[in-house]
Short mmCIF file of C-alpha atoms and ligand atoms in Angstrom, two decimals:
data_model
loop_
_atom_site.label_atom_id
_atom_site.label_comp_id
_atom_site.label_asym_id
_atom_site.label_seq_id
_atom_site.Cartn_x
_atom_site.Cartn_y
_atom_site.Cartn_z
CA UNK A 1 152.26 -4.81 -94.27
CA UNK A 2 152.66 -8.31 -92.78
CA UNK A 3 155.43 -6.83 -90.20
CA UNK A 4 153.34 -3.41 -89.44
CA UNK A 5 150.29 -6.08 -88.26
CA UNK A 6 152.60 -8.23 -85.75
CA UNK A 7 153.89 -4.67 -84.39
CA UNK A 8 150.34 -3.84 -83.74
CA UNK A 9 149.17 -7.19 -81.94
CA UNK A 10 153.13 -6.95 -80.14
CA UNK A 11 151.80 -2.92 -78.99
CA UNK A 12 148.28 -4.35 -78.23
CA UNK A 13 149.65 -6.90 -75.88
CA UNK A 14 152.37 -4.28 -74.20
CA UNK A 15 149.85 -1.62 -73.98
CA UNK A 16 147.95 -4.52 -72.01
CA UNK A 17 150.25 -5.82 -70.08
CA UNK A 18 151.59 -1.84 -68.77
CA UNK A 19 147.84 -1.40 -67.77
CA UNK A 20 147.98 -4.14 -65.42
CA UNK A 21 151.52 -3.50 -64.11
CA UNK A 22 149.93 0.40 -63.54
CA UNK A 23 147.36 -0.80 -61.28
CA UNK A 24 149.92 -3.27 -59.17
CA UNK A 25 152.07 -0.11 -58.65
CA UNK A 26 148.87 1.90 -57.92
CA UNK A 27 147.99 -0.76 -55.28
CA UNK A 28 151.07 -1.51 -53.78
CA UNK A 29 150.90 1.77 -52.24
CA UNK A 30 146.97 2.59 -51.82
CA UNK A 31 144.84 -0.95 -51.50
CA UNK A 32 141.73 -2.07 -51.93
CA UNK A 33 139.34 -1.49 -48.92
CA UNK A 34 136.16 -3.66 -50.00
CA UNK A 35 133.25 -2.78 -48.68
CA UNK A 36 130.98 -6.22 -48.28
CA UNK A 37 132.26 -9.77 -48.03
CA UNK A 38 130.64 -12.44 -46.13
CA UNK A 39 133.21 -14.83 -45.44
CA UNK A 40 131.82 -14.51 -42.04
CA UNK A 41 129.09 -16.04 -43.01
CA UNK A 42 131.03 -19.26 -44.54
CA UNK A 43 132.57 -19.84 -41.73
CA UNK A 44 129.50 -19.93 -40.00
CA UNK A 45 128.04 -22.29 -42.48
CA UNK A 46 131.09 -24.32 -43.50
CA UNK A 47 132.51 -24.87 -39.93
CA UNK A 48 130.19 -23.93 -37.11
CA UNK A 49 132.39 -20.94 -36.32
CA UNK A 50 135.28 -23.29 -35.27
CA UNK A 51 138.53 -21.64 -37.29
CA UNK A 52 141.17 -24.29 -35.81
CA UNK A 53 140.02 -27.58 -37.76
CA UNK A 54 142.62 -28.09 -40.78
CA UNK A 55 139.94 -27.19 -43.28
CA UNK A 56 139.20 -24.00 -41.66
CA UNK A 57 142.72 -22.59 -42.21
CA UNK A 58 142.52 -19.61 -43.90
CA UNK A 59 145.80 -20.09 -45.64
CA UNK A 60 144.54 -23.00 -47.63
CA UNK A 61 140.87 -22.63 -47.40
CA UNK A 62 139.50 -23.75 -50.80
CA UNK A 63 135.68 -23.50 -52.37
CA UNK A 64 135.74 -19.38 -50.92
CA UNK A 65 136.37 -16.56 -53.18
CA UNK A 66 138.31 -15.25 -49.89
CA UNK A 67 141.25 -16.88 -48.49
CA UNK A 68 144.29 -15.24 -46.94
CA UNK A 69 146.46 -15.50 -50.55
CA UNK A 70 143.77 -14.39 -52.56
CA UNK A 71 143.53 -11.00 -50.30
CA UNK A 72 147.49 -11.04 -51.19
CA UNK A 73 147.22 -11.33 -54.45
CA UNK A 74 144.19 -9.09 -54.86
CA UNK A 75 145.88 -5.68 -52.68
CA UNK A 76 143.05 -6.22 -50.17
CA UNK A 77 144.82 -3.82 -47.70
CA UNK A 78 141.43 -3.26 -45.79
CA UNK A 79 137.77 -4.96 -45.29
CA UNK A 80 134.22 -4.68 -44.02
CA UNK A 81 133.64 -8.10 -43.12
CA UNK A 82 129.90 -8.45 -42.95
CA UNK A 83 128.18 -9.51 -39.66
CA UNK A 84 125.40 -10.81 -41.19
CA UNK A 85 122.55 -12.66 -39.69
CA UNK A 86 119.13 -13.28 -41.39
CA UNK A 87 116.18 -12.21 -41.29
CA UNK A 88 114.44 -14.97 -40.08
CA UNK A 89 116.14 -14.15 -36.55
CA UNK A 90 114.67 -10.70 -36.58
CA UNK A 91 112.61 -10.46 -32.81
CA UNK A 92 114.26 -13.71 -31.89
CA UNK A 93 117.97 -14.36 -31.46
CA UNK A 94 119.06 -11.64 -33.85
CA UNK A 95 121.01 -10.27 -31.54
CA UNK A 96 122.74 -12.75 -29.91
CA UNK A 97 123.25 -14.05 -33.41
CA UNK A 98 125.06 -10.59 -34.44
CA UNK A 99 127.21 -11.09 -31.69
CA UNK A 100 128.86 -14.10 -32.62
CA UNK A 101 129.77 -13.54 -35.93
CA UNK A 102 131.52 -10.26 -34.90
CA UNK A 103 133.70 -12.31 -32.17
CA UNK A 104 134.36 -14.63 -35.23
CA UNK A 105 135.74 -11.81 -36.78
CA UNK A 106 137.90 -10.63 -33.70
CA UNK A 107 139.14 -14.45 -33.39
CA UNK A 108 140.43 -14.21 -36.94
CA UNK A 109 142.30 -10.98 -36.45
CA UNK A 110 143.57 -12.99 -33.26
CA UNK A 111 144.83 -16.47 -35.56
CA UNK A 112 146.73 -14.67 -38.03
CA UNK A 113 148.18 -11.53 -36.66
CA UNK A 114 150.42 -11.31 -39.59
CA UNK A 115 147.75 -10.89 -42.40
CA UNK A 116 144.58 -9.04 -40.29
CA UNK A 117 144.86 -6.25 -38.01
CA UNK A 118 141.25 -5.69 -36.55
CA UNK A 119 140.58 -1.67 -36.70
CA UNK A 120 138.10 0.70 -35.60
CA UNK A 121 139.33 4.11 -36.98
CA UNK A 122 140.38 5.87 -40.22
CA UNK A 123 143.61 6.57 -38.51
CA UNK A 124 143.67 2.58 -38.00
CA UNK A 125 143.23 1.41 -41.91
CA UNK A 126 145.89 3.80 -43.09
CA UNK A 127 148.87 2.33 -39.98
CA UNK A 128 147.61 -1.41 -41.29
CA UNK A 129 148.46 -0.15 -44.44
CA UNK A 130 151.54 0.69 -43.57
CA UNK A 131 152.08 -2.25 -41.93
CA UNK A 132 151.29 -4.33 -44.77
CA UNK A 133 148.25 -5.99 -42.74
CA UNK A 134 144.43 -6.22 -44.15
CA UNK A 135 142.62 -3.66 -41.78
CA UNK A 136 139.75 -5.80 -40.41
CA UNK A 137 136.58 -3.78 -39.66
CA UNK A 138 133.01 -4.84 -39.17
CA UNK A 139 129.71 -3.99 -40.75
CA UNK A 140 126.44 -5.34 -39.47
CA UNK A 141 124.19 -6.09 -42.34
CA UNK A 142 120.51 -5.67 -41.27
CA UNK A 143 118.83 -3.11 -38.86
CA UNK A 144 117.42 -6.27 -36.99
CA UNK A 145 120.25 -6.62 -35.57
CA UNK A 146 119.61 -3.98 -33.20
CA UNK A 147 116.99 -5.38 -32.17
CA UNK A 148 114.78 -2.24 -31.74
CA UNK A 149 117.22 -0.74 -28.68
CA UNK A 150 119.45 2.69 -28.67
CA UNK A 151 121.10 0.61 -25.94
CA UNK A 152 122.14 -2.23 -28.54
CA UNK A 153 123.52 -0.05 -31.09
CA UNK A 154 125.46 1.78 -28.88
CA UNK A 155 127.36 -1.61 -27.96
CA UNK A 156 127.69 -2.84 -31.32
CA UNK A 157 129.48 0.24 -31.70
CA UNK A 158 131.98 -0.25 -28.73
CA UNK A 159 132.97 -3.87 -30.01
CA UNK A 160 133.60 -2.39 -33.22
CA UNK A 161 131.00 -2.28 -35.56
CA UNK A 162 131.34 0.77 -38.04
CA UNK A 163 128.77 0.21 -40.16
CA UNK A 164 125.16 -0.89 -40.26
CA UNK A 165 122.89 -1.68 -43.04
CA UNK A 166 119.74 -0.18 -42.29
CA UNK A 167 118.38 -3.03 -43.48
CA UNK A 168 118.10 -6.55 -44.91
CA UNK A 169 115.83 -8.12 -47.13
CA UNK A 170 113.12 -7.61 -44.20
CA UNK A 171 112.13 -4.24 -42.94
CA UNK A 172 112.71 -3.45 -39.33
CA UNK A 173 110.09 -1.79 -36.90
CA UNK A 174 111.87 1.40 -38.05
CA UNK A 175 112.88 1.57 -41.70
CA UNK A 176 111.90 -0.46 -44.78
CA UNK A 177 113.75 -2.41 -47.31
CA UNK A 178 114.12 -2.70 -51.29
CA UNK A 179 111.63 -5.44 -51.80
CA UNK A 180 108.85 -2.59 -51.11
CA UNK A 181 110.18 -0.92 -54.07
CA UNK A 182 109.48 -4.48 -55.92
CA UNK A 183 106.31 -4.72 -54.68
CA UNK A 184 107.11 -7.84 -52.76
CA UNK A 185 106.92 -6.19 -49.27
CA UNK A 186 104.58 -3.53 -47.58
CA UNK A 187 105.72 -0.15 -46.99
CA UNK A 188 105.91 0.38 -43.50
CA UNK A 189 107.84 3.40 -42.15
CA UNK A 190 107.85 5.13 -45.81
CA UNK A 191 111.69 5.89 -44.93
CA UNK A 192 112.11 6.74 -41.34
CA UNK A 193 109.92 6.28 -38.65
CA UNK A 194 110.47 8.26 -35.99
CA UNK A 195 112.62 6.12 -34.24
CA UNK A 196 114.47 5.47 -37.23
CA UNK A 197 115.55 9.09 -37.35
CA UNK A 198 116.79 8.46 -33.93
CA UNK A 199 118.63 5.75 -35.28
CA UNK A 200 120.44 7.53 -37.95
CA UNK A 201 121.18 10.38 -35.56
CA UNK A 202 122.66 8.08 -32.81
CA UNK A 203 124.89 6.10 -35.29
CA UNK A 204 126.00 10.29 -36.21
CA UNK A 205 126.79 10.72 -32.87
CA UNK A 206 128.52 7.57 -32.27
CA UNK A 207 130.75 7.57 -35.64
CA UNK A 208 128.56 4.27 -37.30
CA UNK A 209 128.58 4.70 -41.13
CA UNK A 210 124.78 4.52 -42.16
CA UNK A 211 124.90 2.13 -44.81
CA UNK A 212 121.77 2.20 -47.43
CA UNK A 213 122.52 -1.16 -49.47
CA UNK A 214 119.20 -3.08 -48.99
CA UNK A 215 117.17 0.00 -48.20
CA UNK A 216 113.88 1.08 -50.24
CA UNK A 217 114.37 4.17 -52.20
CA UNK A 218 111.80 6.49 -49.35
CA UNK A 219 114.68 5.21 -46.51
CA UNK A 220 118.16 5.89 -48.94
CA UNK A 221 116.16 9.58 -49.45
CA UNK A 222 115.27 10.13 -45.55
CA UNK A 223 118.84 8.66 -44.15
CA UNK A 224 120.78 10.97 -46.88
CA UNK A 225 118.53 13.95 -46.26
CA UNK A 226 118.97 13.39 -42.05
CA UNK A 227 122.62 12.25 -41.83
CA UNK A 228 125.08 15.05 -40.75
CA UNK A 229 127.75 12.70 -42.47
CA UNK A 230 128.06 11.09 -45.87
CA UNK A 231 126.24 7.58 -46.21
CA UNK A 232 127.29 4.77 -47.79
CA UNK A 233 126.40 2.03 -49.90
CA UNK A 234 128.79 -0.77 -49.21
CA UNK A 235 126.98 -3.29 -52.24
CA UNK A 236 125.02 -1.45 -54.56
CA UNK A 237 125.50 -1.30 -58.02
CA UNK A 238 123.92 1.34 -60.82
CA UNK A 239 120.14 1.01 -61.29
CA UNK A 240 120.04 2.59 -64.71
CA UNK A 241 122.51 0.01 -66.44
CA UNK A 242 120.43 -3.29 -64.11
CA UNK A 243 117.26 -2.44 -63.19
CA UNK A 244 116.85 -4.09 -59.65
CA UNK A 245 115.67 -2.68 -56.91
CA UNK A 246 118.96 -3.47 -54.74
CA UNK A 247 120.88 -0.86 -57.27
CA UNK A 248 120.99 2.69 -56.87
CA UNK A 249 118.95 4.84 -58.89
CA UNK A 250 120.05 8.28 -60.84
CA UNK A 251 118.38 10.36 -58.43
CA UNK A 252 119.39 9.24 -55.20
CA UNK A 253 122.99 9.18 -57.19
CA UNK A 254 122.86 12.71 -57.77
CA UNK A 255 121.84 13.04 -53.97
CA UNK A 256 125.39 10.83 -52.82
CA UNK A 257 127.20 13.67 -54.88
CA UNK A 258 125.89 16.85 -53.25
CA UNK A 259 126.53 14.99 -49.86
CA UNK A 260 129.62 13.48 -50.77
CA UNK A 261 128.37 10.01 -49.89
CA UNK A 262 129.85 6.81 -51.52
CA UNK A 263 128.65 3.66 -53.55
CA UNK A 264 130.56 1.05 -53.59
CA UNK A 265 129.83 -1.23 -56.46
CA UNK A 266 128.67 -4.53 -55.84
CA UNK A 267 129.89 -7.41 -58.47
CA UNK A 268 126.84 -10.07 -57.96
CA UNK A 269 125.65 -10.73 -61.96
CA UNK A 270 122.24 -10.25 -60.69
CA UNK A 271 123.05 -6.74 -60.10
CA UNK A 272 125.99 -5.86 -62.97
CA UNK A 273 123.79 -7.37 -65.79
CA UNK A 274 120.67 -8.40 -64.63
CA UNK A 275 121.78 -11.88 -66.07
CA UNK A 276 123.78 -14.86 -64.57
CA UNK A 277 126.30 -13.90 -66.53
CA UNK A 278 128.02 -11.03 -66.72
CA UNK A 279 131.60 -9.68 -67.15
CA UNK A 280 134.08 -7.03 -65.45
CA UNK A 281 134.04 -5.02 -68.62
CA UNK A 282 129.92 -4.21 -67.46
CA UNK A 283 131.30 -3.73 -63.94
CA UNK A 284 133.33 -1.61 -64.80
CA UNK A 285 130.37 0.67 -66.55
CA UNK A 286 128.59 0.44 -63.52
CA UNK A 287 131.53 2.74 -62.72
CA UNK A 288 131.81 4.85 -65.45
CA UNK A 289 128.34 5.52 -64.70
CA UNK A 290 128.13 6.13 -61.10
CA UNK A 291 131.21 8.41 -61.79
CA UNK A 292 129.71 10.60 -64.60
CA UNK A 293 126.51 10.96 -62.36
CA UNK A 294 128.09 11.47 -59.19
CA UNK A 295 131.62 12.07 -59.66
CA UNK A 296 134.74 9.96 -59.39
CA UNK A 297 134.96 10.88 -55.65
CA UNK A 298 131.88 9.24 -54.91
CA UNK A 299 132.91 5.25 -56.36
CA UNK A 300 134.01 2.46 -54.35
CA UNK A 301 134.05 -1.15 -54.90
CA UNK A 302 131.98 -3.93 -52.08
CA UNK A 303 132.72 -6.99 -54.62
CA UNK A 304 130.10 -9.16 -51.81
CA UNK A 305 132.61 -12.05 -52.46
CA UNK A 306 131.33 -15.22 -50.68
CA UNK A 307 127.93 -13.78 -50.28
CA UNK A 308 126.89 -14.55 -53.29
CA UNK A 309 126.81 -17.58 -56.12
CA UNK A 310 127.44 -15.92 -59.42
CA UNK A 311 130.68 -13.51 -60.12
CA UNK A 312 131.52 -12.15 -63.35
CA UNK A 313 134.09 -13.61 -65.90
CA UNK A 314 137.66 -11.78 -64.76
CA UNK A 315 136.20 -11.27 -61.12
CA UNK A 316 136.00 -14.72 -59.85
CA UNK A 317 137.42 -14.01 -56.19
CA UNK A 318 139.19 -11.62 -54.30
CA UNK A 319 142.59 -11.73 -56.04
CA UNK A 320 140.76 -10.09 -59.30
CA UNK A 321 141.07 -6.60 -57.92
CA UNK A 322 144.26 -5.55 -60.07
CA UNK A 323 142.63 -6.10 -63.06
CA UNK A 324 139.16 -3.85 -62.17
CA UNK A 325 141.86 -1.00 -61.30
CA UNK A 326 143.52 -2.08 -65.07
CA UNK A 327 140.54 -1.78 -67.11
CA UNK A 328 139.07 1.68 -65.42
CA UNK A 329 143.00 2.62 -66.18
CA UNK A 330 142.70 1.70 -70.02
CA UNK A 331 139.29 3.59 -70.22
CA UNK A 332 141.84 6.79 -68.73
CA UNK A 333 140.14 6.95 -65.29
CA UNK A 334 143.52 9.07 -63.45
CA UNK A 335 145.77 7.94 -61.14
CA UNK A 336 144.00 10.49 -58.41
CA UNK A 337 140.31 9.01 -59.56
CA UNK A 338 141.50 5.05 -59.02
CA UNK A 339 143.45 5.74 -55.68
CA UNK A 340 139.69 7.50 -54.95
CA UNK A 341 138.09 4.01 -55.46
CA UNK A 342 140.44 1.94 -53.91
CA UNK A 343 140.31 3.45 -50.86
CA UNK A 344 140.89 7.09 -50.25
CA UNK A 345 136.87 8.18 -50.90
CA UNK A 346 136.01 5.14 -48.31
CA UNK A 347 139.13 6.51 -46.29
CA UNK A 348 137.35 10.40 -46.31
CA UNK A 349 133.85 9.41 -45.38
CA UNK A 350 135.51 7.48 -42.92
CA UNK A 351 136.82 10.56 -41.51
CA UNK A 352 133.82 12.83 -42.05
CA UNK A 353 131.86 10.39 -39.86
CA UNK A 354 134.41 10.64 -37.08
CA UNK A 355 134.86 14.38 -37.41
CA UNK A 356 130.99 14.89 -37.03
CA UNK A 357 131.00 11.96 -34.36
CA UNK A 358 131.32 12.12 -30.28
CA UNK A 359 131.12 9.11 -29.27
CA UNK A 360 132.44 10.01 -25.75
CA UNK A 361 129.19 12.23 -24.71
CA UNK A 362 126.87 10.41 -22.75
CA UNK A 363 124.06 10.07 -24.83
CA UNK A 364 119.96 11.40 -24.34
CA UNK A 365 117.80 9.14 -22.65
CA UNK A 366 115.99 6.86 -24.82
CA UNK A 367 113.51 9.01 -26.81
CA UNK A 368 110.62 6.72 -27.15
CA UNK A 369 109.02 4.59 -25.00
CA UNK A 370 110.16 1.32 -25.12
CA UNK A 371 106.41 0.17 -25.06
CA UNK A 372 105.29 1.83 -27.87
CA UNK A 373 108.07 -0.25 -30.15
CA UNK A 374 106.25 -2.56 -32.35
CA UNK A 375 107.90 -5.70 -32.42
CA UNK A 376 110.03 -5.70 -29.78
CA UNK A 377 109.61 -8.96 -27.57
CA UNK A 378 110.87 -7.28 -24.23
CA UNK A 379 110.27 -8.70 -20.88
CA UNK A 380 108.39 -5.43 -19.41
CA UNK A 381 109.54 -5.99 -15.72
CA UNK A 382 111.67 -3.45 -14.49
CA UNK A 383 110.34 -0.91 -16.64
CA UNK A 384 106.76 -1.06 -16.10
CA UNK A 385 108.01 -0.69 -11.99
CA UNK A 386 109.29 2.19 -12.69
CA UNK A 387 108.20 5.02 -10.62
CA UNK A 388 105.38 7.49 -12.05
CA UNK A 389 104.58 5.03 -14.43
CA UNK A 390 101.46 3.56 -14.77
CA UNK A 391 99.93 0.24 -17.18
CA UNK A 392 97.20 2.29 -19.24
CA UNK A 393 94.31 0.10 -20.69
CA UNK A 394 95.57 0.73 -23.87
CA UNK A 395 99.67 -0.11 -23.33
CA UNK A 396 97.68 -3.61 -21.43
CA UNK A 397 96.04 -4.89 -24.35
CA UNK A 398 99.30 -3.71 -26.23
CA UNK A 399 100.91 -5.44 -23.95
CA UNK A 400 99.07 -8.63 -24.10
CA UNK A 401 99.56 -8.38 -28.01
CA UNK A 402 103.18 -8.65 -28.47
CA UNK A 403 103.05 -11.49 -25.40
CA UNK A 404 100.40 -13.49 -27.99
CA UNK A 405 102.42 -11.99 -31.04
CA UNK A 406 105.99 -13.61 -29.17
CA UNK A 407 104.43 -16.48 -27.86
CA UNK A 408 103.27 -17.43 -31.32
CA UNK A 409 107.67 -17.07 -32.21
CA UNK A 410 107.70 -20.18 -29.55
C1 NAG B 1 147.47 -22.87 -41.28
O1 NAG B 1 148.31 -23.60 -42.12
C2 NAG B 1 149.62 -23.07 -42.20
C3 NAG B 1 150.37 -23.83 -43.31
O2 NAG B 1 150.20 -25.20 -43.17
C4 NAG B 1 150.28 -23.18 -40.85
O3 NAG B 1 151.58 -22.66 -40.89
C5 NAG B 1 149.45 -22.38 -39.85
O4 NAG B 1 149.96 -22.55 -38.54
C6 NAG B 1 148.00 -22.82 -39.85
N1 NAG B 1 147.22 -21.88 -39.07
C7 NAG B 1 146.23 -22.23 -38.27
C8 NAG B 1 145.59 -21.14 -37.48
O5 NAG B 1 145.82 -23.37 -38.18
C1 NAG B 2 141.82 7.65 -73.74
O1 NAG B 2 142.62 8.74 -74.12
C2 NAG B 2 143.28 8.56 -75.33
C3 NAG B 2 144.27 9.71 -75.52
O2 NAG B 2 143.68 10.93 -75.20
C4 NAG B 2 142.25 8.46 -76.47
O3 NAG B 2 142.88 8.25 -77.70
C5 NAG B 2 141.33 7.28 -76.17
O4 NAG B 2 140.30 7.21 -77.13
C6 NAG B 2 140.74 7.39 -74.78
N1 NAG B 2 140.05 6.15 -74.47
C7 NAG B 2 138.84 6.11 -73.92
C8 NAG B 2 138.28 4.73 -73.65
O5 NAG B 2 138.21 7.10 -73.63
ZN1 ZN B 3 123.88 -7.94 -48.82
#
């Protein structure tokens, strides 16, 4: 009897063990590409942006759940670093803003060539792969960032943003976020305004992921209904296990399967459990669940390390990855389904969005008037000159609105 017991604890502990070594093997060939971490964002906050200071090295970095040995030990082989700026910049130096924490993230790609390779393409993560490099991309987190302008987006895109959140925690002139859903913010565009749809199209044409974490549920419903490519949600976790508003709800789930979009699950407690604590056991239901509504091809993981202040137990920082991809092993997810959520269902709406994509067409002219954009703070010279074109009474006093609306910003 005594003997049969210690055989079972001595299986137990092999059985646990093999999982583990699984997902290393698993990962040593396809990585991790995260979706959402914000260790943009520290830098900003931690050290001005300045990466050279001895504190700033990324190889010893300490108080992060990202630092280059963590990413090692993790199999981060690719990540959206989030160029996040907040809301409270929205019609003021939002742009600007943007701007700098994406050349913080080209300056890191520059400082340690050996561990980031910054990327713009599909094609791009899989050679950093093989080159045993993180693939560096960029996603802009917040539609404010755009500032209102076709002209904007379209040069996010050529210094390398591949994603943007339609939204914050704000809605923009054009699309409105979760907190409407929460009652905590007005409806505004219910979805898509009309120059939200041009929004969504443009970032189509270009090859810019539309990314619905943040969004209400009227603007996930209108971007997945317009988009010619798969969507994705680069932090969202399951709405029906935590009911907040930033999750994703059954429905809309059952919509990211019949377009073959993608969630990929965020890790924040306030989302997994709708607790401060919680535990990678109940991330890892988030997806089971995601999977039996939407399928296995349509799970990812966006941990949103470093942009947030509570993790679970087992998923502290980014070297935790291994044993995610070691528990969804032990509950017999395939080898096929965990390569899918590592990276190779990011990897194939990756490609579906360039596939759909020309990016080298010269684009329409812009198709509303720049003077009918509500909240946009623009100078009107130049425009207003333009031949044909004539000040109506009515564009005047809108006119002399927004000046009184931006002169109250001063
Ligand atoms: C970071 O520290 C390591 C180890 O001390 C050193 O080799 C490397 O040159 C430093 N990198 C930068 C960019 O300061
Ligand atoms: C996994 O599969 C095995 C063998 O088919 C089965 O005994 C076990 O109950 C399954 N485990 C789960 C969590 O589904
Ligand atoms: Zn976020």
């Amino acid at each position: 009897m005594r003997t049969s017991l210690w055989l079972w604890a001595l299986v137990a502990v092999c059985a646990a063990d093999s999982f583990r070594d699984r997902a290393v093997s698993i990962m040593e060939e396809t990585p991790v590409v995260d979706g959402h971490n914000d260790l943009p964002w520290q830098l900003l906050k931690l050290f001005n942006n300045q990466l050279r200071g001895e504190r700033a090295n990324l190889t010893v970095l300490t108080g992060t759940h990202t630092n280059i040995p963590k990413l090692r030990a993790g199999f981060v082989g690719g990540q959206f670093w989030s160029a996040y700026v907040p809301c409270d910049t929205q019609n003021k130096d939002a742009v600007k803003r943007t701007l700098e924490q994406m050349d913080v993230i080209h300056r890191m790609c520059q400082l340690y060539p050996e561990t980031f390779q910054c990327v713009t393409s599909s094609a791009g993560v899989r050679k950093a792969f093989q080159e045993g490099k993180v693939a560096s991309m960029i996603g802009v987190e917040g539609g404010h960032s755009i500032d209102s302008s076709l002209g904007v987006l379209r040069t996010l895109y050529h210094l390398g943003m591949r994603y943007l959140t339609l939204t914050h925690n704000c809605n923009t002139p054009w699309a409105d976020n979760w907190l409407v859903d929460r009652g905590s913010d007005e409806a505004r565009s219910h979805g898509l305004s009309p120059f939200g749809q041009q929004v969504v199209k443009e970032m189509n044409r270009l090859g810019v992921m539309i990314d619905l974490a943040h969004v209400s549920v009227a603007t996930m419903k209108a971007a997945l209904q317009l988009s010619k490519a798969p969507v994705i949600f680069s932090h969202s976790s399951a709405y029906s296990l935590c009911d907040s508003r930033r999750n994703v709800p059954d429905d809309v789930l059952q919509l990211v399967k019949s377009t073959h979009s993608l969630v990929m699950v965020n890790f924040y407690n306030d989302f997994v459990s709708c607790k401060e604590e919680a535990t990678l056991s109940q991330v890892a239901n988030h997806l089971d669940h995601i999977k039996k509504v939407a399928g296995a091809e349509s799970v990812g993981l966006g941990g949103d390390f470093d942009g947030v202040e509570r993790l679970p137990v087992g998923l502290e920082d980014v070297s935790k990855y291994p044993d995610l991809i070691a528990e969804l092993l032990r509950r017999n997810w395939t080898e096929t389904e965990v390569r899918g959520v590592l990276s190779e269902n990011l990897l194939r709406v990756f490609l579906r969005v360039e596939e759909v994509s020309s990016p080298q067409q010269a684009p329409d002219d812009e198709p509303i008037p720049l003077d009918q954009l509500d909240g946009s703070c623009r100078t009107q010279y130049g425009y207003s000159a333009a031949p044909g074109l004539h000040l109506q009474p009515g564009a005047l006093l809108t006119s002399l609105a927004t000046l009184i609306f931006c002169l109250s910003l001063l």
